[in-house]
Structure formats: C-alpha cells, structure tokens
Amino acid sequence: MAKRFGDESILYNWMRNRNTIEFLGIWEQIYNPHFKPLEFERFRRQAGLNSFSMSPKKWIEATGAIGLYAKAGRGGGTYAHKDIAFEFGSWLSPEFKLYLSWPRCKRAKPPSKPSNRKRPGSAPIAAPPTSSRTALPAACSAFCAVAAHAPSTR
C-alpha cells in the first residue's frame, strides 16, 4: 500500500504521529486483552516530538500489539488489521478517506442543490467533481485489496 506513495519511510512517519499512536493504542485496548497500557502511555507521551521514532516491530514488541504484524525477510512486510489499514490509507490519501464512506453515501439520497434565495450573495464553494463517482480510483482499489487480505483478529 505504501509503495504507491514512496518508500517504507512513509510508514515510519505515520507511526511517529501522536494521533496514530492514540488510534493504535485505543484499537489494541478494545481488541487485545494482553495489550500493555503502560508502554502505550510512554509512547503516547513521546509521540510528536522530533526525537521520537517508531516502527511496527518496536510497537509490537513493546506493547504486545496484535493489530500490526511485521515479518522480515522473504515474503515479509508489514500487515495490519483492516481497521488499521483503512486508517493508514486515510492518512495517505484524502480521496481514499472519502471513498471509505462511498458505499454508505451511494445508498443515501443525493444532496439537493442549495438554494441561493435563502442567502443573498452566496456562491458555490467548490466546482462539481469531474471524475465519475461510479468507479473507485486505482489507489482506492489497491487499498481495499490490501485490507481484504490483512489478517483478521476478530
């Protein structure tokens, strides 16, 4: 998933983010009875500092995490539960984040065009999208394919 956006350093940058550490920690507290909350708190206090660094392996070994899986060597890589993969994809691509809610939005009634009569002087704030909403972009398809094959912990 990350290869489309650069090398693996993008994953380490995501894991340095305080919001990421909080998301991972809360996810683990919900789904992992063997999660180590004291280690999580230590990482949470340090997250966001320039001197803070984090890798999937460091996170897994220190906290006993089950949402991420890192394997070195042939056939290796970093794998994540689909909730975490979707969070990472949302961080990488705002377009992907919007497409996460697309199936839900597709079933909903399309929004009506706002009336300019109610607010004199109002104008559209954005042009209508030029791309078709019926097909997922290639990047979104790749994210979904990765998430579909991620190991499940539920």
Short mmCIF file of C-alpha atoms in Angstrom, two decimals:
data_model
loop_
_atom_site.label_atom_id
_atom_site.label_comp_id
_atom_site.label_asym_id
_atom_site.label_seq_id
_atom_site.Cartn_x
_atom_site.Cartn_y
_atom_site.Cartn_z
CA MET A 1 0.00 0.00 0.00
CA ALA A 2 2.73 2.47 0.95
CA LYS A 3 4.81 1.76 -2.17
CA ARG A 4 2.45 3.89 -4.25
CA PHE A 5 3.41 6.90 -2.11
CA GLY A 6 7.16 6.35 -1.72
CA ASP A 7 9.38 4.05 0.28
CA GLU A 8 8.72 2.45 3.65
CA SER A 9 9.79 5.59 5.50
CA ILE A 10 6.24 6.86 4.98
CA LEU A 11 5.04 4.14 7.35
CA TYR A 12 7.53 5.29 10.00
CA ASN A 13 6.40 8.89 9.55
CA TRP A 14 2.79 7.81 10.09
CA MET A 15 3.75 5.90 13.22
CA ARG A 16 5.52 8.94 14.69
CA ASN A 17 2.26 10.88 14.65
CA ARG A 18 0.58 11.33 18.03
CA ASN A 19 -2.89 10.69 16.57
CA THR A 20 -1.64 7.41 15.09
CA ILE A 21 -0.24 6.23 18.41
CA GLU A 22 -3.52 7.11 20.12
CA PHE A 23 -5.54 5.30 17.43
CA LEU A 24 -3.36 2.18 17.64
CA GLY A 25 -3.47 2.22 21.44
CA ILE A 26 -7.24 2.57 21.63
CA TRP A 27 -7.71 -0.13 18.98
CA GLU A 28 -5.47 -2.51 20.95
CA GLN A 29 -7.26 -1.73 24.24
CA ILE A 30 -10.55 -2.70 22.62
CA TYR A 31 -9.42 -5.90 20.86
CA ASN A 32 -6.34 -7.13 22.70
CA PRO A 33 -6.70 -8.39 26.29
CA HIS A 34 -2.89 -8.77 26.56
CA PHE A 35 -2.07 -5.21 25.47
CA LYS A 36 0.42 -3.39 27.71
CA PRO A 37 -1.13 0.01 28.54
CA LEU A 38 1.91 1.33 30.44
CA GLU A 39 4.11 1.04 27.35
CA PHE A 40 1.38 2.68 25.31
CA GLU A 41 1.29 5.64 27.71
CA ARG A 42 5.07 6.02 27.44
CA PHE A 43 4.85 6.11 23.63
CA ARG A 44 1.87 8.48 23.75
CA ARG A 45 3.78 10.99 25.85
CA GLN A 46 6.72 10.92 23.43
CA ALA A 47 4.74 10.87 20.16
CA GLY A 48 5.06 14.01 18.08
CA LEU A 49 8.43 15.01 19.48
CA ASN A 50 11.24 15.46 16.96
CA SER A 51 13.30 12.84 18.79
CA PHE A 52 10.51 10.23 18.73
CA SER A 53 10.76 7.35 16.30
CA MET A 54 8.52 4.33 15.93
CA SER A 55 8.49 1.21 13.82
CA PRO A 56 5.92 -1.57 13.60
CA LYS A 57 8.38 -4.02 15.15
CA LYS A 58 9.12 -1.69 18.08
CA TRP A 59 5.38 -1.13 18.66
CA ILE A 60 4.56 -4.84 18.54
CA GLU A 61 7.40 -5.95 20.82
CA ALA A 62 6.89 -3.22 23.43
CA THR A 63 3.09 -3.32 23.69
CA GLY A 64 2.19 -6.88 22.70
CA ALA A 65 0.10 -5.48 19.83
CA ILE A 66 -1.94 -7.78 17.60
CA GLY A 67 -3.27 -5.23 15.10
CA LEU A 68 0.03 -4.99 13.26
CA TYR A 69 2.21 -7.84 12.04
CA ALA A 70 5.77 -7.33 10.80
CA LYS A 71 7.84 -10.05 9.18
CA ALA A 72 11.40 -9.63 7.92
CA GLY A 73 12.95 -11.48 5.02
CA ARG A 74 11.48 -13.20 2.01
CA GLY A 75 7.73 -12.83 1.82
CA GLY A 76 7.93 -10.36 4.66
CA GLY A 77 6.39 -6.97 5.13
CA THR A 78 4.09 -5.13 7.45
CA TYR A 79 0.49 -6.23 7.61
CA ALA A 80 -2.39 -4.70 9.54
CA HIS A 81 -5.94 -5.42 10.58
CA LYS A 82 -8.34 -3.78 8.13
CA ASP A 83 -9.32 -1.06 10.65
CA ILE A 84 -5.68 -0.02 10.93
CA ALA A 85 -5.06 -0.39 7.19
CA PHE A 86 -8.01 1.90 6.49
CA GLU A 87 -6.68 4.46 8.98
CA PHE A 88 -3.26 4.38 7.30
CA GLY A 89 -4.87 4.69 3.86
CA SER A 90 -6.92 7.65 5.07
CA TRP A 91 -3.75 9.35 6.26
CA LEU A 92 -2.05 8.72 2.92
CA SER A 93 -4.89 9.88 0.70
CA PRO A 94 -7.79 12.20 1.49
CA GLU A 95 -9.52 10.82 -1.61
CA PHE A 96 -9.34 7.31 -0.15
CA LYS A 97 -10.79 8.59 3.11
CA LEU A 98 -13.80 9.94 1.24
CA TYR A 99 -14.23 6.69 -0.68
CA LEU A 100 -14.40 4.76 2.60
CA SER A 101 -17.84 6.22 3.15
CA TRP A 102 -18.79 5.92 -0.53
CA PRO A 103 -20.87 2.71 -0.25
CA ARG A 104 -22.86 4.29 2.58
CA CYS A 105 -23.23 7.54 0.65
CA LYS A 106 -24.16 5.71 -2.55
CA ARG A 107 -27.27 4.31 -0.84
CA ALA A 108 -28.24 7.70 0.54
CA LYS A 109 -30.32 10.21 -1.35
CA PRO A 110 -28.10 12.64 -3.29
CA PRO A 111 -27.90 16.04 -1.63
CA SER A 112 -30.21 18.64 -3.08
CA LYS A 113 -28.76 21.69 -4.74
CA PRO A 114 -28.53 24.55 -2.23
CA SER A 115 -30.86 27.42 -2.84
CA ASN A 116 -29.26 30.83 -3.30
CA ARG A 117 -32.58 32.53 -2.50
CA LYS A 118 -32.22 31.97 1.23
CA ARG A 119 -28.80 33.63 1.45
CA PRO A 120 -28.28 36.61 -0.84
CA GLY A 121 -24.78 36.81 -2.23
CA SER A 122 -23.98 33.15 -1.61
CA ALA A 123 -21.91 31.27 -4.16
CA PRO A 124 -20.76 27.68 -4.61
CA ILE A 125 -17.61 26.95 -2.64
CA ALA A 126 -16.36 24.21 -4.95
CA ALA A 127 -16.83 23.11 -8.50
CA PRO A 128 -18.66 19.84 -9.04
CA PRO A 129 -16.35 16.84 -9.27
CA THR A 130 -15.17 15.99 -12.75
CA SER A 131 -14.46 12.31 -12.12
CA SER A 132 -17.13 9.65 -12.11
CA ARG A 133 -18.38 8.55 -8.69
CA THR A 134 -19.28 5.12 -10.02
CA ALA A 135 -15.74 3.73 -10.16
CA LEU A 136 -13.15 3.65 -7.43
CA PRO A 137 -9.79 5.18 -8.36
CA ALA A 138 -6.88 2.77 -8.79
CA ALA A 139 -5.32 3.83 -5.47
CA CYS A 140 -8.55 3.07 -3.60
CA SER A 141 -8.82 -0.33 -5.26
CA ALA A 142 -5.27 -1.13 -4.13
CA PHE A 143 -6.06 -0.12 -0.54
CA CYS A 144 -9.15 -2.29 -0.49
CA ALA A 145 -7.24 -5.25 -1.94
CA VAL A 146 -4.58 -4.96 0.78
CA ALA A 147 -7.17 -4.61 3.53
CA ALA A 148 -9.14 -7.58 2.26
CA HIS A 149 -6.11 -9.83 2.63
CA ALA A 150 -5.00 -8.45 6.02
CA PRO A 151 -5.10 -10.96 8.86
CA SER A 152 -8.26 -10.70 10.92
CA THR A 153 -8.12 -10.55 14.71
CA ARG A 154 -11.86 -10.61 15.36
#
